[in-house]
């Protein structure tokens, strides 16, 4: 579980270091240190030892006198160290385990509301209330609309915006994240519910289950998946897996979001047009699209007119806000709330349901949800619930953490990914006991919260209170609301999900990132043709395969020097011009040139670790050194990437370039020595060390000398324990040139130029 121990101890240590480090630096540079007690009596004025913990140390600007003994300076340094130790001890007393202050810090860390509420600035209360009201004006219509995606009664959408949002306001670290139902999560939940309902139909076959049984079954499935999602998310936070939000590539995520958005559009188009539902209980988006196209003649004209009018009004309000950005009152107008009020009023006045047959919201029972422990209903498949919970967790975590980080960066505060996962998990765990289906952060509502200049999660608490008011008293007033208006709101919201796709495709095409472009389109098509589960599964699996593939390949580079008489070593990425052996630099001449450039050798040693990644420099083209491989290892070696090290070294021996196809003829002379530059290898694990040891032994059997240069202390210790020297390798060289000199002396046969 993320803890605050490191945070508190690091802060106190840094504070103590900042107070004493300047004095130590000035002492080492020759400045004179003299103690100046805060208060001293005449009889102890000659005593140089500090009289209290508040002694002040003044650095004299005059250099130390020649007759001052060296011991006096050392004594003062010891006094400074004692002062620093006392400061550290004083800081540690505040962090004693299970003390009162210790408990307060832990509670404030794990329950952030305890920390920020006690220091809340009442001057921000009006701004937070305004932001909460604006978010609620968008949240309530969205929850009513998204509940249609989950095949649940509308009240369950409000349940998902009630308890989870309240729990997140207490545990979340983001000030702007708006917790509640979200389009992608709702459609994933709805896909699960619809897939499980077929088991209920099969149990009642040949009869049809009553509507109340269907609602109870759907609610049970949604609460069960919310509980499983919360447990998975909470576990990710406890075990510090907050980095998983970056494990899915941007192309994979964009492809899945685009495919899911198209899936939602296809499903809502039938409701917008008023086409009767299909008799199929479980269908794919492609089949739904075929059904709509073959039943266009059944479009309900009045329903379609209401839907198009609602979408037109939403578009008009959005365009007006963009056109008149300086009009403050217009920016505060809640689009969806205006559309719902206008549509409900028009439906009531024109009696659209009675006279034109337009489907309406109807009577919906509100009231507070009754707490109950979620259970998997009878006839439901537990494995399907668990697999869907994993999928929902992946999507919800990625979206929520990305949104939290984005708005934290914009407003200059920090969020903790691990604590965000804990907060999101607890929100769903507690929410599942109150009828909520999975809830996560919403980009659109968080954007609105930021635009309203929210200062804290007080805005989220205000929005939750307004949701509670809506749940208790608003639903009866929505009796005449046309259902197609809710679908129009969903279509409008989904349009924002697709708005970034053309730009992403154009960018990938412009930079010629063909693999990413193919991945985006492939996952998008799979989500449309097959299902959203297939789309997210492919996105996760392909992203993980890409990560494993890239981490499985060790980053090594062949080093060479300029064709000019300069002993600097640079990475070589293309050896094609040097297939002729006359273009290569002989080993002996290279070492001689290095010896005659001692003054430049130090600069070359420093530059070997610097970013010289081009194949050309002022000296001309880079050439390999004939008979010797100089290989730079550019990253730590561990079990995953060390497995391919032997094969890549063999390719360097044959071709000198990893990009050359294995079918080509070898371009390199027989290898007599291999020098490894380990400047980038800060660590090595046991598996990789064993692989490297076997490589050295094989080189020794072939008569190839091996040397390691610029080995860090930790790796050098592991080399010594593993018996690397006994295997035939030397690893005590501070730079590559000294390693080359040693190897040349060890060779019994000279390498001809």
XYZ file of C-alpha atoms in Angstrom:
753
model
C 0.000 0.000 0.000
C 1.330 3.437 -0.798
C 2.779 4.938 2.339
C 3.987 8.288 3.470
C 7.072 7.130 5.383
C 9.434 7.940 2.577
C 7.759 11.269 1.993
C 8.108 12.438 5.601
C 11.615 11.130 6.155
C 12.843 12.533 2.852
C 11.401 15.927 3.694
C 13.089 16.090 7.097
C 16.378 14.797 5.721
C 16.311 17.291 2.882
C 15.519 20.108 5.314
C 18.440 19.173 7.549
C 20.747 18.760 4.581
C 19.802 22.132 3.159
C 20.733 23.804 6.448
C 24.150 22.203 6.813
C 25.281 21.468 3.260
C 26.242 25.093 2.378
C 28.449 25.263 5.474
C 30.166 22.008 4.605
C 30.756 23.189 1.045
C 32.246 26.469 2.173
C 34.443 24.683 4.679
C 35.807 22.406 1.997
C 36.581 25.412 -0.208
C 38.796 27.045 2.403
C 36.334 29.360 4.141
C 36.647 29.662 7.891
C 33.876 28.302 10.096
C 33.356 29.920 13.472
C 30.658 29.156 16.024
C 28.449 32.021 17.159
C 26.152 30.961 19.981
C 22.824 32.698 20.264
C 23.500 33.555 23.880
C 26.793 33.163 25.743
C 28.088 34.236 29.105
C 31.554 35.814 29.691
C 32.966 32.719 31.344
C 32.162 30.412 28.404
C 32.958 32.731 25.508
C 36.134 30.840 24.735
C 34.388 27.481 24.498
C 33.931 26.450 20.904
C 31.370 23.731 21.584
C 27.702 24.580 20.981
C 25.697 25.499 24.060
C 22.227 24.623 22.721
C 20.427 23.175 19.729
C 19.786 26.692 18.469
C 23.465 27.532 17.938
C 24.055 29.552 14.802
C 27.063 28.919 12.618
C 28.480 31.868 10.770
C 30.795 31.421 7.812
C 33.540 33.986 7.795
C 34.438 35.505 4.454
C 38.120 35.638 5.425
C 40.337 32.646 4.628
C 41.621 30.606 7.535
C 44.829 31.935 9.072
C 47.986 29.978 8.403
C 48.620 29.359 12.112
C 45.189 27.800 12.656
C 45.669 24.073 13.126
C 44.000 21.627 10.783
C 42.502 19.872 13.745
C 40.413 22.940 14.559
C 38.722 22.768 11.174
C 38.041 19.060 11.588
C 36.570 19.719 15.013
C 34.145 22.248 13.593
C 33.122 19.844 10.878
C 32.393 17.258 13.557
C 30.309 19.826 15.413
C 28.331 20.482 12.240
C 27.716 16.759 11.836
C 26.543 16.540 15.453
C 24.153 19.418 14.834
C 22.794 17.657 11.768
C 22.364 14.433 13.726
C 20.385 16.262 16.411
C 18.184 17.785 13.711
C 17.602 14.341 12.193
C 16.775 12.931 15.607
C 14.327 15.762 16.184
C 12.664 15.027 12.852
C 12.513 11.317 13.614
C 10.759 11.921 16.928
C 7.828 13.303 14.956
C 7.674 10.070 12.908
C 7.734 7.583 15.761
C 5.450 4.689 14.830
C 1.946 4.802 16.292
C 2.396 8.208 17.879
C -0.402 10.727 17.649
C 1.289 12.710 14.929
C 2.153 9.484 13.122
C -1.495 8.463 13.034
C -2.606 11.914 11.902
C -0.140 11.901 9.020
C -1.217 8.430 7.937
C -4.905 9.311 8.068
C -4.275 12.549 6.201
C -2.308 10.612 3.572
C -4.806 7.800 3.009
C -7.944 9.929 3.533
C -7.008 13.183 1.767
C -10.195 14.978 2.794
C -8.894 15.018 6.377
C -5.921 17.046 5.188
C -7.470 19.551 2.805
C -10.779 20.050 4.611
C -9.073 21.261 7.811
C -7.208 23.915 5.802
C -10.002 24.715 3.350
C -10.256 28.353 2.323
C -13.859 29.463 2.767
C -13.274 32.059 0.083
C -13.367 29.215 -2.477
C -16.717 27.876 -1.266
C -18.831 29.931 -3.672
C -16.678 28.863 -6.632
C -16.878 25.185 -5.644
C -20.664 25.354 -5.208
C -21.016 26.927 -8.659
C -18.766 24.259 -10.196
C -20.710 21.488 -8.448
C -24.002 22.870 -9.754
C -22.673 23.040 -13.316
C -21.335 19.489 -13.132
C -24.643 18.228 -11.711
C -26.515 19.841 -14.605
C -24.484 17.624 -16.924
C -24.207 14.624 -14.615
C -27.919 14.016 -14.028
C -28.914 13.952 -17.728
C -25.886 11.805 -18.559
C -26.667 9.244 -15.871
C -30.252 8.953 -17.060
C -29.009 8.502 -20.627
C -26.187 6.077 -19.846
C -28.528 3.824 -17.863
C -30.147 2.962 -21.203
C -26.767 1.621 -22.368
C -26.635 -0.734 -19.379
C -30.199 -2.114 -19.834
C -30.954 -0.958 -16.286
C -33.765 1.254 -14.927
C -32.837 4.985 -14.939
C -32.567 5.128 -11.136
C -29.505 2.874 -11.252
C -27.653 5.473 -13.263
C -28.234 7.940 -10.442
C -27.101 5.312 -7.928
C -23.784 5.070 -9.808
C -23.379 8.842 -9.495
C -24.262 8.971 -5.797
C -22.204 6.803 -3.431
C -19.118 6.277 -5.653
C -18.741 10.027 -6.151
C -19.071 10.666 -2.422
C -16.459 8.028 -1.535
C -14.060 9.382 -4.148
C -14.455 12.912 -2.786
C -13.066 11.615 0.519
C -10.278 9.381 -0.821
C -9.297 10.835 -4.208
C -6.241 13.013 -4.758
C -7.605 14.868 -7.795
C -9.474 18.111 -7.256
C -11.210 18.058 -10.639
C -12.023 14.425 -11.460
C -15.784 13.915 -11.720
C -16.738 10.422 -10.607
C -19.772 8.605 -11.966
C -21.148 6.716 -14.981
C -19.140 6.953 -18.176
C -20.079 6.048 -21.753
C -17.489 3.330 -22.398
C -17.957 1.737 -18.988
C -21.729 1.849 -19.402
C -21.633 0.100 -22.754
C -19.255 -2.570 -21.397
C -21.613 -3.123 -18.458
C -24.588 -3.218 -20.810
C -22.863 -5.764 -23.034
C -22.322 -8.017 -20.018
C -25.906 -7.578 -18.801
C -27.351 -8.301 -22.223
C -25.173 -11.382 -22.573
C -26.291 -12.704 -19.180
C -29.973 -12.014 -19.814
C -29.967 -14.742 -22.459
C -29.304 -17.250 -19.653
C -32.353 -15.910 -17.834
C -34.446 -16.288 -20.996
C -33.146 -19.834 -21.405
C -34.153 -20.656 -17.814
C -37.711 -19.383 -18.425
C -38.008 -20.989 -21.852
C -40.464 -21.434 -23.513
C -41.964 -18.590 -21.480
C -40.682 -15.018 -21.250
C -39.404 -13.755 -17.864
C -41.477 -10.948 -16.308
C -40.074 -7.397 -16.489
C -39.492 -7.226 -12.721
C -37.398 -10.402 -12.840
C -35.360 -8.993 -15.729
C -34.699 -5.742 -13.829
C -33.668 -7.562 -10.656
C -31.422 -9.910 -12.617
C -29.775 -7.031 -14.515
C -29.279 -5.072 -11.282
C -27.692 -8.091 -9.620
C -25.271 -8.601 -12.503
C -24.304 -4.911 -12.580
C -23.694 -4.754 -8.821
C -21.629 -7.950 -8.931
C -19.404 -6.628 -11.700
C -19.068 -3.325 -9.813
C -17.841 -5.213 -6.751
C -15.367 -7.268 -8.798
C -14.160 -4.139 -10.584
C -13.652 -2.362 -7.279
C -11.694 -5.277 -5.832
C -9.418 -5.479 -8.865
C -8.817 -1.729 -8.893
C -8.202 -1.625 -5.148
C -5.692 -4.480 -5.435
C -3.825 -2.639 -8.197
C -3.496 0.374 -5.924
C -2.472 -1.658 -2.873
C 0.287 -3.437 -4.787
C 1.460 -0.214 -6.480
C 0.472 -0.944 -10.075
C -0.276 2.684 -10.825
C 2.042 2.533 -13.830
C -0.376 0.253 -15.723
C -2.159 3.246 -17.237
C 0.835 3.599 -19.590
C 0.908 -0.082 -20.584
C -1.733 0.318 -23.315
C -0.387 2.120 -26.352
C -2.083 5.300 -27.494
C -2.898 3.737 -30.878
C -4.520 0.678 -29.306
C -6.543 2.805 -26.901
C -7.637 5.199 -29.637
C -8.685 2.293 -31.853
C -10.747 0.749 -29.069
C -12.381 4.070 -28.141
C -13.240 4.751 -31.778
C -14.691 1.266 -32.271
C -16.723 1.511 -29.083
C -17.996 4.956 -30.052
C -19.178 3.590 -33.399
C -20.763 0.676 -31.547
C -22.689 3.120 -29.332
C -23.747 5.194 -32.332
C -25.105 2.125 -34.103
C -27.040 1.039 -31.028
C -28.521 4.490 -30.382
C -29.390 5.157 -34.014
C -32.237 2.652 -33.782
C -33.721 4.525 -30.803
C -33.167 7.925 -32.412
C -35.071 6.796 -35.508
C -37.772 5.026 -33.525
C -37.159 1.630 -35.186
C -38.616 -1.302 -33.198
C -36.040 -3.397 -31.322
C -34.641 -6.607 -32.736
C -35.914 -9.935 -31.472
C -32.304 -11.098 -30.962
C -31.181 -11.003 -27.357
C -27.450 -11.048 -28.128
C -26.159 -9.441 -31.317
C -22.984 -7.918 -32.691
C -22.639 -4.280 -33.809
C -22.408 -5.446 -37.425
C -25.691 -7.345 -37.100
C -27.302 -4.315 -35.451
C -26.208 -2.147 -38.359
C -27.644 -4.643 -40.846
C -30.899 -4.685 -38.909
C -31.174 -0.878 -38.986
C -30.463 -0.681 -42.711
C -33.044 -3.351 -43.515
C -35.726 -1.745 -41.307
C -35.360 1.920 -42.244
C -38.881 1.813 -43.628
C -40.117 1.350 -40.033
C -38.683 4.703 -38.895
C -41.079 6.558 -36.588
C -41.321 10.066 -38.018
C -42.306 11.895 -34.829
C -39.589 10.183 -32.767
C -36.950 10.944 -35.394
C -38.070 14.582 -35.542
C -37.775 15.001 -31.765
C -34.323 13.393 -31.796
C -33.001 15.531 -34.644
C -34.403 18.691 -33.032
C -32.646 17.841 -29.756
C -29.323 17.219 -31.505
C -29.731 20.443 -33.468
C -30.311 22.405 -30.254
C -27.252 20.847 -28.637
C -25.171 21.718 -31.686
C -26.537 25.272 -31.751
C -25.644 25.840 -28.098
C -22.147 24.477 -28.629
C -21.528 26.662 -31.655
C -22.851 29.705 -29.802
C -20.455 29.074 -26.912
C -17.516 28.839 -29.293
C -18.641 31.940 -31.177
C -19.226 34.105 -28.091
C -16.446 32.972 -25.760
C -16.394 36.273 -23.894
C -20.084 36.071 -22.942
C -19.833 34.703 -19.428
C -23.498 33.857 -18.855
C -23.646 31.876 -22.094
C -20.655 29.760 -21.076
C -22.480 28.802 -17.877
C -25.607 27.539 -19.668
C -25.936 23.730 -19.134
C -26.578 22.367 -22.634
C -28.073 19.004 -21.771
C -30.262 20.379 -18.990
C -31.717 22.989 -21.354
C -32.475 20.306 -23.937
C -34.155 18.031 -21.387
C -36.305 20.856 -19.987
C -37.293 22.021 -23.477
C -38.065 18.497 -24.720
C -40.052 17.573 -21.615
C -42.081 20.785 -21.801
C -42.774 20.348 -25.522
C -43.746 16.696 -25.057
C -46.137 17.595 -22.256
C -47.685 20.537 -24.130
C -48.109 18.714 -27.450
C -49.002 15.350 -25.844
C -46.492 13.603 -28.101
C -46.996 10.242 -26.466
C -50.776 10.209 -26.676
C -51.183 11.802 -30.110
C -48.039 10.723 -31.988
C -46.883 7.594 -30.126
C -43.508 8.974 -29.044
C -41.906 6.857 -26.330
C -41.516 8.723 -23.048
C -39.605 8.329 -19.798
C -42.719 7.354 -17.831
C -43.056 6.739 -14.142
C -39.848 5.703 -12.421
C -39.593 4.903 -8.738
C -36.899 6.939 -7.030
C -35.835 6.813 -3.438
C -32.605 5.907 -1.744
C -30.981 2.586 -2.604
C -31.143 -0.124 0.034
C -27.685 -1.335 1.093
C -27.041 -5.008 0.393
C -24.018 -7.200 -0.208
C -23.807 -7.888 -3.959
C -24.308 -11.498 -5.001
C -24.045 -13.175 -8.376
C -27.640 -13.882 -9.409
C -28.828 -17.324 -10.355
C -28.313 -18.294 -14.019
C -25.452 -15.770 -14.370
C -21.965 -16.940 -15.357
C -19.376 -15.907 -12.778
C -16.462 -16.235 -15.224
C -18.134 -13.769 -17.585
C -18.580 -11.305 -14.721
C -14.926 -11.643 -13.697
C -13.611 -11.256 -17.254
C -15.817 -8.210 -17.830
C -14.643 -6.744 -14.520
C -11.028 -7.058 -15.668
C -11.878 -5.337 -18.950
C -13.788 -2.541 -17.221
C -10.940 -2.107 -14.738
C -8.384 -1.666 -17.515
C -10.443 0.927 -19.385
C -11.641 2.761 -16.281
C -8.189 2.955 -14.718
C -6.531 4.214 -17.900
C -9.155 6.880 -18.541
C -9.458 8.057 -14.939
C -5.735 8.291 -14.197
C -5.031 10.052 -17.484
C -7.763 12.616 -16.786
C -6.591 13.115 -13.189
C -2.997 13.661 -14.292
C -3.974 16.041 -17.077
C -5.947 18.430 -14.882
C -3.472 18.149 -12.032
C -0.759 19.268 -14.430
C -2.871 22.154 -15.701
C -3.568 23.397 -12.175
C -0.100 22.754 -10.723
C -0.719 20.081 -8.119
C 0.263 16.426 -7.842
C -1.813 13.257 -7.859
C -0.736 9.786 -6.789
C -1.613 7.038 -9.279
C -1.602 4.357 -6.604
C -3.838 6.309 -4.241
C -6.121 7.107 -7.177
C -6.512 3.382 -7.779
C -7.305 2.825 -4.109
C -9.905 5.608 -4.213
C -11.485 4.313 -7.426
C -11.549 0.784 -6.054
C -13.146 1.773 -2.762
C -15.703 3.893 -4.621
C -16.878 0.887 -6.628
C -16.725 -1.525 -3.680
C -18.914 0.696 -1.496
C -21.078 1.763 -4.435
C -21.850 -1.845 -5.378
C -23.571 -2.269 -1.995
C -25.895 0.633 -2.894
C -27.020 -0.495 -6.328
C -24.312 1.214 -8.378
C -22.790 -0.263 -11.494
C -19.074 0.440 -12.258
C -18.218 4.145 -12.108
C -15.002 5.953 -13.043
C -13.798 9.421 -13.948
C -15.430 11.262 -16.832
C -13.429 13.430 -19.212
C -16.342 15.671 -20.217
C -17.484 16.377 -16.657
C -13.925 16.836 -15.390
C -13.349 19.307 -18.198
C -16.455 21.211 -17.160
C -15.332 21.111 -13.523
C -11.990 22.616 -14.487
C -13.658 25.250 -16.664
C -15.813 26.236 -13.681
C -12.553 26.760 -11.706
C -13.253 24.168 -9.027
C -10.748 24.354 -6.179
C -11.423 21.069 -4.364
C -13.676 18.027 -4.211
C -16.278 20.206 -2.495
C -17.633 20.605 -6.023
C -17.979 16.818 -6.235
C -19.814 16.727 -2.912
C -22.176 19.470 -4.111
C -22.837 17.561 -7.323
C -23.555 14.427 -5.287
C -26.041 16.333 -3.132
C -27.858 17.539 -6.252
C -27.955 13.972 -7.573
C -29.568 12.951 -4.294
C -32.161 15.720 -4.690
C -32.831 14.546 -8.240
C -33.209 10.970 -7.076
C -35.707 11.923 -4.372
C -37.768 14.570 -6.165
C -36.859 15.089 -9.837
C -37.837 11.804 -11.490
C -41.633 12.388 -11.377
C -41.186 15.619 -13.342
C -39.483 13.709 -16.166
C -42.570 11.628 -16.915
C -43.082 13.231 -20.357
C -39.402 13.255 -21.369
C -39.043 11.524 -24.783
C -36.644 8.569 -24.631
C -35.198 9.529 -27.983
C -33.899 12.756 -26.373
C -31.745 10.698 -24.026
C -30.392 8.820 -27.042
C -29.690 12.137 -28.762
C -27.672 13.229 -25.705
C -25.686 9.983 -25.876
C -24.991 10.477 -29.590
C -23.790 14.002 -28.877
C -21.510 12.816 -26.071
C -20.108 9.972 -28.180
C -19.274 12.442 -30.930
C -16.579 13.898 -28.666
C -15.000 10.427 -28.427
C -14.660 10.290 -32.208
C -13.525 13.896 -32.628
C -9.874 13.059 -31.895
C -9.699 10.027 -34.217
C -9.234 11.857 -37.575
C -6.423 13.939 -36.090
C -4.736 10.828 -34.687
C -4.953 9.055 -38.060
C -3.591 12.103 -39.889
C -0.699 12.406 -37.445
C 0.284 8.740 -37.720
C 0.051 8.938 -41.500
C 2.134 12.105 -41.577
C 4.960 10.648 -39.491
C 4.712 7.304 -41.361
C 4.021 5.297 -38.233
C 2.496 2.502 -40.263
C 2.440 -0.099 -37.505
C 0.604 2.243 -35.126
C -1.827 3.256 -37.857
C -2.562 -0.363 -38.725
C -3.032 -1.166 -35.042
C -5.531 1.676 -34.591
C -7.616 0.671 -37.615
C -7.407 -3.060 -36.877
C -8.629 -2.769 -33.287
C -11.334 -0.334 -34.345
C -12.639 -2.755 -36.990
C -12.500 -5.710 -34.576
C -14.566 -3.747 -32.037
C -17.178 -3.021 -34.698
C -17.302 -6.373 -36.489
C -16.953 -8.632 -33.435
C -17.590 -6.990 -30.057
C -16.190 -4.401 -27.682
C -14.763 -7.207 -25.541
C -12.747 -8.419 -28.506
C -11.527 -4.892 -29.158
C -10.252 -4.250 -25.637
C -8.779 -7.753 -25.404
C -6.787 -7.177 -28.575
C -5.734 -3.696 -27.413
C -4.385 -5.035 -24.111
C -2.771 -8.174 -25.548
C -1.097 -6.413 -28.484
C 0.179 -3.603 -26.247
C 1.652 -6.108 -23.788
C 3.253 -8.065 -26.635
C 4.837 -4.866 -27.937
C 6.188 -4.039 -24.471
C 7.567 -7.553 -24.015
C 9.096 -7.586 -27.486
C 10.914 -4.306 -26.987
C 12.073 -5.125 -23.474
C 13.205 -8.572 -24.641
C 15.783 -7.093 -27.025
C 18.980 -5.795 -25.411
C 20.141 -2.403 -26.605
C 23.722 -2.865 -27.783
C 25.701 -0.792 -30.290
C 28.891 -1.434 -32.219
C 31.437 1.350 -31.713
C 33.903 2.586 -34.321
C 36.112 5.575 -34.936
C 36.344 8.229 -37.590
C 38.283 7.516 -40.759
C 40.388 10.525 -39.795
C 43.260 10.095 -37.342
C 41.037 10.619 -34.294
C 40.690 7.974 -31.567
C 37.166 8.923 -30.527
C 34.612 6.101 -30.510
C 31.102 6.582 -31.858
C 28.170 4.192 -32.400
C 27.869 2.665 -35.891
C 24.377 1.995 -37.210
C 25.083 1.123 -40.843
C 28.101 -0.881 -41.938
C 27.212 -1.215 -45.595
C 29.955 1.199 -46.853
C 32.621 -0.808 -44.996
C 32.124 -4.238 -46.526
C 35.499 -3.787 -48.130
C 38.139 -4.699 -45.556
C 40.405 -1.919 -46.750
C 38.005 0.599 -45.312
C 38.371 -0.856 -41.790
C 40.835 0.384 -39.187
C 43.411 -2.147 -38.051
C 43.538 -2.972 -34.359
C 47.211 -2.107 -33.944
C 46.994 1.224 -35.743
C 43.925 2.125 -33.720
C 45.749 1.506 -30.424
C 48.806 3.424 -31.607
C 46.657 6.394 -32.558
C 45.024 6.244 -29.151
C 48.399 6.290 -27.415
C 49.572 9.323 -29.407
C 46.429 11.254 -28.463
C 46.653 11.049 -24.687
C 45.470 14.588 -24.261
C 42.348 13.860 -26.256
C 41.847 10.421 -24.776
C 40.264 11.858 -21.628
C 37.775 13.834 -23.693
C 37.042 10.751 -25.782
C 36.447 8.724 -22.642
C 33.921 11.274 -21.462
C 32.223 11.541 -24.836
C 31.693 7.796 -25.088
C 28.855 8.090 -22.625
C 27.432 11.227 -24.181
C 24.795 11.257 -26.919
C 26.960 10.688 -30.030
C 24.499 8.649 -32.010
C 25.228 9.757 -35.554
C 27.301 7.816 -38.014
C 29.316 10.836 -39.132
C 31.318 13.565 -37.483
C 33.813 16.212 -38.398
C 36.435 13.522 -39.008
C 34.446 11.708 -41.694
C 32.685 8.353 -41.888
C 32.848 5.980 -38.948
C 34.760 2.724 -39.423
C 34.848 -0.456 -37.363
C 38.076 -1.708 -35.884
C 39.275 -4.799 -37.727
C 39.461 -7.956 -35.613
C 37.935 -6.439 -32.518
C 34.344 -5.771 -31.514
C 33.782 -2.759 -29.306
C 30.235 -3.175 -28.030
C 28.375 -0.685 -25.881
C 25.595 -2.050 -23.635
C 23.131 0.814 -23.269
C 20.776 -0.492 -20.571
C 20.725 -2.769 -17.510
C 20.558 -6.467 -18.312
C 17.987 -8.732 -16.717
C 16.318 -12.039 -17.483
C 13.966 -10.623 -20.151
C 16.435 -8.806 -22.417
C 19.573 -10.886 -21.823
C 18.176 -13.945 -23.594
C 18.794 -12.378 -27.019
C 22.243 -11.039 -26.152
C 24.195 -14.020 -27.521
C 22.360 -14.023 -30.847
C 22.805 -10.270 -31.328
C 26.508 -10.494 -30.547
C 26.863 -13.230 -33.153
C 25.213 -10.992 -35.738
C 27.578 -8.179 -34.846
C 30.510 -10.556 -35.346
C 29.281 -11.493 -38.808
C 27.871 -8.223 -40.145
C 28.804 -5.461 -37.697
C 25.225 -4.194 -38.023
C 22.050 -5.620 -36.497
C 19.931 -4.302 -39.354
C 21.649 -6.475 -41.989
C 19.563 -9.454 -43.100
C 21.025 -12.824 -42.025
C 20.971 -14.059 -45.640
C 23.697 -11.580 -46.610
C 27.351 -12.597 -46.787
C 29.451 -11.881 -43.661
C 31.194 -8.504 -43.816
C 33.507 -8.678 -40.810
C 36.943 -10.232 -40.337
C 37.297 -13.025 -37.732
C 36.964 -11.621 -34.235
C 40.030 -11.809 -32.017
C 38.860 -9.641 -29.129
C 35.646 -8.212 -27.710
C 35.568 -5.093 -25.534
C 32.302 -4.300 -23.746
C 31.557 -0.715 -22.766
C 29.183 -1.006 -19.788
C 28.674 2.712 -19.192
C 24.901 2.287 -19.596
C 24.560 -0.958 -17.636
C 23.804 0.177 -14.107
C 22.598 -3.230 -12.913
C 22.413 -6.895 -13.857
C 20.347 -9.667 -12.322
C 21.363 -13.264 -11.683
C 19.882 -14.724 -14.871
C 21.527 -12.135 -17.099
C 24.830 -12.542 -15.237
C 24.791 -16.278 -15.901
C 24.102 -15.674 -19.603
C 26.931 -13.148 -19.826
C 29.274 -15.538 -18.004
C 28.513 -18.302 -20.518
C 29.213 -15.893 -23.393
C 32.623 -15.047 -21.910
C 33.415 -18.748 -21.483
C 32.499 -19.456 -25.095
C 34.741 -16.603 -26.246
C 37.559 -18.059 -24.143
C 37.147 -21.495 -25.774
C 37.419 -19.836 -29.187
C 40.519 -17.897 -28.198
C 38.716 -14.547 -28.225
C 39.881 -12.112 -25.539
C 37.192 -10.351 -23.522
C 37.423 -7.127 -21.554
C 34.867 -4.921 -19.818
C 35.333 -1.167 -19.483
C 33.580 1.394 -17.293
C 31.913 -1.148 -15.017
C 29.916 0.376 -12.177
C 30.628 -0.676 -8.594
C 27.546 -2.834 -8.133
C 28.099 -4.756 -11.359
C 31.838 -5.102 -10.595
C 30.974 -6.718 -7.266
C 28.660 -9.211 -8.965
C 31.353 -9.962 -11.558
C 33.765 -10.795 -8.753
C 31.294 -13.063 -6.970
C 30.376 -14.903 -10.168
C 33.964 -15.709 -11.157
C 34.079 -13.548 -14.270
C 37.876 -13.222 -14.066
C 38.268 -16.998 -13.826
C 36.130 -17.340 -16.960
C 38.675 -15.267 -18.872
C 37.488 -11.659 -18.723
C 39.079 -8.519 -17.296
C 36.789 -5.817 -15.940
C 38.889 -3.277 -14.041
C 39.366 -0.777 -16.897
C 38.297 2.827 -16.431
C 37.994 3.541 -20.159
C 37.844 1.711 -23.475
C 41.343 2.675 -24.633
C 43.033 1.112 -21.610
C 41.002 -2.035 -22.244
C 42.166 -2.071 -25.875
C 45.793 -1.709 -24.812
C 45.415 -4.630 -22.423
C 43.776 -6.831 -25.045
C 46.509 -6.048 -27.588
C 49.190 -7.178 -25.139
C 47.303 -10.405 -24.527
C 46.953 -11.370 -28.180
C 49.613 -13.716 -29.450
C 48.868 -13.033 -33.079
C 48.730 -9.456 -34.311
C 45.788 -8.274 -36.334
C 46.937 -7.199 -39.763
C 45.818 -3.769 -40.957
